[in-house]
XYZ file of C-alpha atoms in Angstrom:
128
model
C -1.056 -3.549 1.040
C -1.451 -5.691 -2.068
C -2.236 -9.378 -2.123
C 0.100 -10.368 -4.394
C 1.616 -13.921 -4.326
C 5.303 -14.874 -4.066
C 6.787 -18.266 -3.925
C 9.433 -19.435 -1.670
C 12.375 -18.522 -4.075
C 10.936 -14.817 -4.122
C 10.576 -14.331 -0.580
C 13.876 -15.480 -0.118
C 15.522 -13.289 -2.751
C 13.200 -10.433 -1.050
C 14.233 -11.055 2.582
C 17.514 -12.416 2.356
C 16.610 -15.598 4.625
C 17.302 -18.998 3.046
C 14.804 -21.769 1.932
C 15.580 -23.639 5.002
C 15.315 -20.594 7.278
C 12.040 -19.536 5.873
C 10.538 -23.235 6.452
C 11.846 -23.420 9.831
C 9.900 -20.656 10.923
C 7.137 -21.704 9.436
C 7.234 -25.178 11.231
C 8.411 -23.599 14.388
C 5.179 -21.510 14.282
C 7.360 -18.041 14.082
C 5.784 -17.032 10.585
C 2.526 -18.459 9.396
C 2.136 -21.548 7.093
C 2.259 -20.528 3.510
C -1.873 -20.681 1.772
C -2.205 -23.466 -0.665
C 0.054 -27.120 0.174
C 3.190 -28.819 -1.089
C 4.017 -26.582 -4.142
C 0.937 -24.731 -4.918
C 2.106 -23.202 -1.226
C 2.407 -19.434 -1.531
C 3.845 -16.972 0.478
C 1.769 -13.104 0.754
C 2.908 -9.262 1.546
C 2.270 -10.305 5.321
C 4.649 -13.167 5.232
C 7.350 -10.865 4.003
C 6.610 -8.148 6.846
C 7.038 -10.837 9.335
C 10.161 -12.069 8.310
C 11.541 -8.605 7.958
C 10.157 -7.364 11.377
C 12.720 -10.586 12.127
C 15.543 -9.351 10.018
C 15.530 -5.792 11.652
C 15.000 -7.491 15.276
C 17.893 -9.960 14.812
C 20.284 -7.197 13.193
C 19.131 -4.816 16.226
C 21.319 -8.009 17.871
C 17.701 -9.562 18.978
C 18.461 -13.920 19.233
C 15.419 -16.154 17.668
C 14.425 -17.047 21.368
C 13.332 -13.604 22.334
C 12.466 -12.266 19.029
C 9.678 -15.735 19.972
C 8.899 -13.984 23.652
C 8.121 -10.768 22.283
C 6.282 -11.762 19.192
C 3.776 -14.144 21.472
C 3.597 -12.016 23.896
C 2.076 -9.338 22.015
C -0.618 -11.432 20.718
C -4.391 -10.586 22.286
C -5.111 -12.716 24.905
C -8.375 -15.043 25.169
C -10.518 -11.992 26.713
C -13.107 -14.149 28.535
C -9.592 -15.576 29.457
C -8.319 -12.308 30.487
C -11.717 -10.183 32.654
C -10.741 -10.004 36.046
C -12.122 -6.348 38.243
C -10.148 -3.922 39.534
C -10.998 -1.676 42.096
C -9.352 2.114 41.985
C -8.570 4.354 45.094
C -7.757 8.122 43.908
C -4.596 9.024 46.304
C -4.692 13.398 44.718
C -6.237 14.316 41.635
C -3.952 12.543 39.317
C -2.291 9.665 41.429
C -4.183 6.640 41.629
C -3.730 3.134 42.549
C -5.738 0.254 40.945
C -6.068 -3.099 43.256
C -7.739 -6.446 41.433
C -10.885 -7.367 43.263
C -9.741 -10.951 43.832
C -6.878 -9.863 46.165
C -6.664 -11.326 50.340
C -8.823 -9.560 52.400
C -5.983 -9.184 54.875
C -4.136 -7.719 51.757
C -6.665 -5.606 51.093
C -6.810 -4.106 54.877
C -2.890 -2.825 53.964
C -3.692 -1.429 50.847
C -6.315 0.413 52.075
C -3.800 1.478 55.340
C -1.393 2.659 52.073
C -4.197 5.274 50.515
C -4.268 6.841 54.055
C -1.350 7.233 54.889
C -0.454 8.367 51.579
C -3.306 10.633 51.404
C -2.147 11.890 54.647
C 1.095 13.173 53.277
C 0.144 13.679 50.649
C -1.909 16.667 51.846
C 0.683 17.546 54.142
C -0.217 16.703 57.172
C 3.389 14.608 58.039
C 2.347 13.539 61.603
C 1.587 9.940 61.253
């Protein structure tokens, strides 16, 4: 990808978005602000790509609110805040369930019962 620099007017011409819309997307955090400040600010290919992506989603019927939600949900969360420990229980080869370690003991017992019952049923012994 090139490191070409674009003025906001060029971005508008390339993407079909108005200057006002581009500024709104920047102020709302939908796209990153331009590099530099004021009239010296410039946009790059990342901005163009992002705006084209937004345009495509809108042309496919997505509302801006949904585009923003989708975009924010795809951001990589901080690994420290999302670290979890999971247990894996194999029912039969190719079929397993994953259970968070931090569930309550009473719920854990229910899961053990489900695993045991599932193994029994799937192995053909349905006398449960």
